[in-house]
Amino acid sequence: MPAPESLIAPQPPTATRPLVEHFKEGLAAPICLTWELTYACNLACVHCLSSSGRRDPRELSTEECYGVIDELQRLQVFYVNIGGGEPMLRRDFFEILGYAESHDVGVKFSTNGTYIDATAARRLAAMDYLDIQVSIDGASPDVNDVVRGEGSHAAAIAAMGHLRDAGFGPFKVSIVATRHNIDQLDEFKALADSFGAQLRITRLRPSGRGVDSWDDLHPTQDQQRQLYRWLLGRPDVLTGDSFFHLSALGESLPGLNLCGAGRVVCLIDPVGDVYACPFVIHDEFLAGNVRDEGGFTRVWRESDLFTSLREPDNPGACASCGSYDACQGGCMASKFFVGLDVTDPDPECVHGAADEKLAALAAAAGAGTPSPLPRPAADHSRPGAGEPVPVVLRR
């Protein structure tokens, strides 16, 4: 079945129909996608969106990874966000990067930094079409290591130093905003600047192990406003469109400011399953597998799930809110994993529109009603995940 014409050749934007409206209808290929190469990880971050830790023996082989890259090249995907788990734990990691480089597919990969020593940094600095995000969730060890594991702050700082010394260029320092690190925003910016890096701040979602750590970690309403004001004054700080729900406070933050799930972005997981979004690894948002007939291309263009996501938005309970055009109802994943419907307001709605329903869900749980909260598709955590773990630095 051919892809719908609107997905192959969308009409150019006009003054009356901006580009974002075309993005809502979906594109012939994603602008970018997230690809988790492995569930293996040497850390046990309490908010890990993929509940990583143990490698899945079914993960794509090297040759299958090459096949995915071939498809992405044919589709002219601009770049791919590679993550995990810790992607550098794959023995063929550099081979996969090299294959992407030689096939004109740009790579941005996220790492906890523990496998970037001086030698690895020089090897990475010699590659083209490559960007790196080093993850850190506290400007100081006492804040970071509770979330990411004992020693992880020192490991990330060491990796940044190796990248700087190797002349890699302006890599990214990637932060997940939590109620425990919001007061460190200026320190994060100073840290990134000190390494000649760019700061990237993303939103915490209640997915993966984040389902269980959400209540402790997600920012308060006052902190959301604090973050919004801080970001407005620093347009050079990247957000990956994480905070479009905050646009309901007034001036929109830079970016598309919409949920791009199944429209302009998606996720390929380590075993080749394709999900609408990196934050909804759940069977309800599974569109297919790259091993199926037609590969990734057919999943993207023809799957029932992605087709439905490209239908006109249903504002649901937000229909009467004057901020709907600004915030688009918020994040689908954040709603789903706290037990809300996708047409309900965002659980962190700045107007508090979801508070009554969230309180009802909490009351039901307190009364002993079986939890209605969905769980991630699979848990790859090692025993004891969620507790601080020692980090072994490579020499």
XYZ file of C-alpha atoms in Angstrom:
395
model
C 0.000 0.000 0.000
C 1.548 3.323 -0.990
C 1.979 6.028 1.599
C -0.722 8.703 1.601
C 0.096 11.534 -0.750
C 0.081 14.032 2.106
C 2.950 12.106 3.685
C 5.012 12.013 0.501
C 4.673 15.557 -0.775
C 3.212 17.955 1.786
C 2.370 21.357 0.407
C 4.709 24.218 1.321
C 3.735 26.288 4.352
C 1.786 29.483 3.827
C 0.969 32.478 5.945
C -2.385 30.859 6.774
C -1.056 27.302 7.258
C 2.279 27.191 9.083
C 4.817 24.390 8.809
C 3.828 22.949 12.170
C 0.405 22.045 10.769
C 2.049 19.924 8.092
C 4.175 18.215 10.720
C 0.975 17.165 12.520
C -0.042 15.222 9.405
C 3.209 13.253 9.448
C 6.111 13.199 7.027
C 7.384 10.657 4.510
C 10.270 10.031 6.910
C 10.986 11.172 10.448
C 13.116 14.286 10.812
C 15.066 12.334 13.379
C 14.479 9.245 15.450
C 15.743 7.733 18.651
C 17.425 4.348 18.449
C 18.238 2.522 21.648
C 21.082 0.193 20.644
C 21.084 -1.887 23.818
C 19.364 -2.264 27.165
C 22.721 -3.061 28.765
C 23.912 -0.392 31.185
C 26.495 -0.165 33.948
C 24.369 2.363 35.870
C 20.894 2.095 37.353
C 19.453 5.606 37.070
C 16.220 5.807 39.042
C 14.412 7.640 36.221
C 15.680 5.524 33.292
C 12.985 5.713 30.615
C 13.788 2.238 29.259
C 14.390 0.460 32.601
C 17.823 -0.504 31.302
C 20.431 -2.691 32.947
C 20.522 -6.168 31.406
C 21.226 -6.791 27.720
C 18.376 -8.396 25.762
C 19.776 -11.411 23.863
C 17.390 -10.633 20.987
C 18.945 -7.248 20.235
C 19.656 -6.432 16.596
C 22.859 -7.893 15.194
C 25.549 -5.739 13.626
C 24.306 -6.626 10.140
C 20.719 -5.827 11.088
C 21.873 -2.449 12.426
C 23.578 -1.808 9.101
C 20.299 -2.642 7.371
C 18.435 -0.079 9.464
C 21.046 2.548 8.571
C 20.640 1.678 4.878
C 16.912 2.370 5.215
C 17.499 5.644 7.029
C 19.865 6.718 4.264
C 17.268 5.925 1.585
C 14.645 7.830 3.570
C 17.059 10.774 3.924
C 16.616 10.894 7.698
C 18.573 13.891 8.905
C 20.078 12.235 11.966
C 19.496 9.529 14.548
C 19.662 9.846 18.341
C 21.479 6.747 19.583
C 21.066 5.746 23.186
C 20.435 2.831 25.501
C 21.180 1.667 28.095
C 24.754 2.699 27.559
C 25.378 2.401 23.796
C 29.151 2.181 24.191
C 28.703 -1.200 25.872
C 28.010 -2.741 22.468
C 31.226 -4.247 21.137
C 30.319 -3.102 17.636
C 29.510 0.469 18.741
C 32.281 2.148 16.759
C 31.548 -0.034 13.722
C 27.921 1.098 13.764
C 28.992 4.742 14.078
C 31.419 4.310 11.205
C 28.782 2.702 9.008
C 26.360 5.578 9.688
C 29.116 8.093 8.932
C 29.923 6.441 5.593
C 26.222 6.328 4.680
C 25.457 10.001 5.331
C 23.362 9.426 8.451
C 24.289 11.856 11.197
C 24.493 10.498 14.739
C 23.886 12.116 18.094
C 24.510 9.664 20.887
C 23.770 9.896 24.583
C 26.190 8.422 27.098
C 26.812 8.390 30.826
C 30.464 9.051 29.986
C 32.026 6.151 31.857
C 33.442 4.616 28.676
C 34.894 7.824 27.247
C 38.560 7.780 28.182
C 41.289 9.772 26.393
C 41.665 7.171 23.630
C 37.926 6.893 22.975
C 37.596 10.685 22.962
C 40.276 11.034 20.281
C 38.587 8.341 18.204
C 35.234 10.116 18.488
C 36.766 13.492 17.688
C 38.102 12.078 14.407
C 34.599 11.191 13.162
C 32.274 13.356 11.055
C 28.504 13.845 11.402
C 28.708 13.044 15.114
C 27.410 14.816 18.184
C 27.600 13.611 21.788
C 25.387 14.214 24.797
C 26.926 13.476 28.188
C 24.193 12.919 30.758
C 24.397 14.389 34.237
C 21.537 15.217 36.607
C 23.214 17.240 39.307
C 25.760 20.036 39.163
C 27.235 18.480 42.312
C 27.780 14.816 43.243
C 25.362 14.918 46.172
C 22.461 15.772 43.835
C 23.547 13.741 40.811
C 24.681 10.486 42.386
C 21.434 9.828 44.257
C 19.739 9.606 40.855
C 22.477 8.164 38.649
C 24.673 6.146 41.015
C 27.690 6.760 43.212
C 30.669 8.008 41.204
C 28.632 8.848 38.107
C 29.141 12.609 38.514
C 32.918 12.196 38.549
C 32.727 9.884 35.529
C 30.690 12.377 33.509
C 33.028 15.265 34.375
C 36.047 13.137 33.393
C 34.419 12.319 30.035
C 33.776 16.003 29.364
C 37.427 16.745 30.047
C 38.566 14.023 27.650
C 36.273 15.328 24.888
C 37.511 18.883 25.419
C 41.154 17.810 25.411
C 40.627 15.762 22.246
C 39.266 18.824 20.456
C 35.877 17.211 19.877
C 34.084 20.547 19.707
C 30.864 21.771 21.346
C 29.344 18.541 22.647
C 26.153 18.660 24.719
C 25.718 18.420 28.480
C 22.295 16.809 28.907
C 20.174 17.362 32.024
C 16.817 15.936 33.091
C 15.070 18.643 35.117
C 13.969 17.431 38.567
C 12.779 19.103 41.733
C 16.226 18.416 43.219
C 18.287 20.158 40.521
C 16.129 23.089 39.375
C 17.992 25.389 41.759
C 21.251 24.409 40.021
C 20.326 25.733 36.567
C 22.933 28.502 36.651
C 25.566 26.017 37.824
C 24.695 23.645 34.966
C 25.089 26.486 32.466
C 28.441 27.473 33.962
C 29.581 23.840 33.855
C 28.698 23.476 30.160
C 30.360 26.790 29.344
C 33.539 25.751 31.144
C 33.940 22.819 28.724
C 32.938 24.793 25.631
C 29.771 22.663 25.529
C 26.106 23.457 25.002
C 23.543 22.840 27.715
C 20.491 20.701 26.932
C 17.655 20.378 29.436
C 14.867 17.837 29.011
C 11.670 17.024 30.824
C 11.309 14.154 33.267
C 8.672 11.681 32.129
C 7.071 8.960 34.264
C 8.203 6.191 31.924
C 10.442 3.198 32.607
C 11.776 3.377 36.164
C 10.517 6.947 36.121
C 7.056 5.520 36.837
C 8.211 4.754 40.359
C 10.412 7.823 40.933
C 8.007 10.376 39.396
C 6.367 11.499 42.641
C 9.748 12.252 44.215
C 11.453 13.778 41.193
C 9.051 15.788 39.055
C 9.262 19.577 39.576
C 6.679 21.446 41.591
C 4.417 24.051 39.989
C 6.576 26.861 41.365
C 9.689 25.178 39.962
C 8.058 24.828 36.554
C 7.515 28.567 36.469
C 11.097 29.083 37.636
C 12.355 26.875 34.804
C 10.125 28.626 32.246
C 11.438 32.071 33.153
C 15.011 30.778 33.123
C 14.655 29.204 29.678
C 13.016 32.312 28.186
C 16.102 34.294 29.097
C 18.491 31.743 27.578
C 17.415 30.833 24.031
C 20.799 29.179 23.449
C 19.896 26.391 25.894
C 18.424 23.418 24.027
C 15.258 21.665 25.194
C 14.324 19.241 22.415
C 10.749 20.557 22.594
C 10.419 18.937 26.017
C 8.596 21.801 27.689
C 5.906 22.868 25.253
C 3.357 22.429 28.069
C 4.989 25.466 29.698
C 4.023 27.651 26.733
C 0.605 27.943 28.386
C 2.285 30.428 30.748
C 2.570 33.022 27.995
C 5.360 33.395 25.461
C 6.141 30.160 23.649
C 9.553 28.595 24.114
C 11.642 28.082 20.957
C 10.816 24.957 18.943
C 7.903 23.175 17.298
C 5.921 23.077 20.534
C 3.900 19.978 19.740
C 3.926 16.249 20.363
C 5.766 14.784 17.371
C 5.113 11.128 18.269
C 4.565 9.112 15.104
C 4.508 12.330 13.095
C 8.091 13.552 12.964
C 9.821 11.304 15.533
C 9.672 7.741 16.845
C 11.785 5.130 18.648
C 13.517 1.928 17.554
C 14.359 -0.207 20.570
C 17.245 -2.714 20.861
C 15.199 -5.635 19.520
C 13.859 -3.622 16.579
C 10.428 -2.733 17.958
C 9.211 0.663 16.742
C 7.331 2.838 19.232
C 5.632 6.178 18.664
C 7.892 7.963 21.125
C 10.966 7.183 23.269
C 8.853 7.826 26.360
C 6.002 5.385 25.632
C 7.680 1.979 25.521
C 4.411 0.128 25.991
C 2.435 -2.284 23.825
C -0.300 0.316 23.322
C 2.185 2.466 21.382
C 4.001 -0.313 19.513
C 3.720 0.185 15.749
C 5.744 -2.768 14.415
C 9.269 -4.124 14.123
C 12.098 -3.396 11.699
C 12.452 -7.153 11.174
C 8.937 -7.319 9.713
C 8.352 -7.348 5.973
C 8.923 -3.873 4.594
C 11.219 -2.938 7.469
C 11.187 0.406 9.206
C 9.881 2.230 6.139
C 6.644 0.262 6.072
C 6.140 0.691 9.817
C 6.602 4.454 9.546
C 4.375 4.955 6.521
C 1.685 2.314 6.897
C 1.230 1.220 10.506
C -2.257 1.673 11.909
C -0.870 3.362 15.016
C 1.101 6.037 13.210
C -1.775 6.641 10.804
C -4.101 7.250 13.742
C -1.634 9.607 15.434
C -1.622 11.728 12.291
C -5.357 12.318 12.474
C -6.525 15.777 13.620
C -5.956 16.385 17.318
C -8.749 15.776 19.795
C -8.458 18.529 22.417
C -10.557 16.483 24.843
C -10.869 18.085 28.252
C -8.642 20.958 27.100
C -11.123 22.124 24.438
C -12.386 25.064 26.474
C -8.949 26.213 27.651
C -7.592 29.344 26.032
C -4.044 27.968 26.292
C -4.664 24.868 24.165
C -3.178 26.355 20.981
C -0.003 27.143 22.916
C 0.507 23.895 24.831
C -1.383 21.425 22.552
C -2.597 19.554 25.600
C 0.879 18.525 26.716
C 2.830 15.269 26.638
C 1.107 12.008 25.664
C 3.613 9.852 27.547
C 3.355 11.861 30.759
C -0.424 11.460 30.719
C -0.385 7.764 29.911
C 1.956 6.561 32.636
C 0.233 8.458 35.466
C -3.113 6.899 34.518
C -4.665 9.752 32.543
C -6.272 9.462 29.114
C -4.334 10.945 26.204
C -7.122 13.533 25.793
C -6.830 14.623 29.442
C -4.739 17.656 30.442
C -1.024 17.172 31.021
C -0.306 16.011 34.602
C 1.934 19.056 34.996
C -0.561 21.457 33.416
C 0.457 24.905 34.636
C -3.202 25.763 35.205
C -3.739 22.680 37.362
C -6.364 21.270 35.010
C -5.353 17.665 35.739
C -5.156 18.031 39.514
C -8.713 16.852 40.271
C -8.383 13.662 38.243
C -4.894 12.960 39.634
C -6.262 13.380 43.155
C -9.042 10.898 42.366
C -6.500 8.367 41.093
C -4.395 8.856 44.234
C -7.460 8.441 46.468
C -8.427 5.230 44.705
C -4.908 3.885 45.190
C -4.994 4.874 48.865
C -8.287 3.021 49.307
C -6.704 -0.175 48.116
C -8.132 -0.132 44.599
C -5.846 -2.058 42.243
C -3.494 0.387 40.542
C -4.708 1.445 37.083
C -1.253 2.713 36.170
C 0.222 1.075 33.061
C 3.680 -0.433 33.323
C 6.447 -0.265 30.713
C 6.547 -3.077 28.153
C 9.526 -4.768 29.826
C 11.851 -4.228 32.750
C 15.528 -4.839 32.017
C 16.694 -3.612 35.414
C 19.299 -5.581 37.259
C 18.465 -6.680 40.825
C 18.735 -3.658 43.114
C 18.179 -1.144 40.307
C 17.174 2.261 41.540
C 19.729 2.212 44.339
C 23.128 3.934 43.967
C 25.681 1.671 42.277
C 29.447 1.991 42.054
C 30.898 3.282 38.803
C 34.144 1.827 37.456
C 36.113 4.348 35.428
C 38.021 2.995 32.446
C 41.686 3.868 32.274
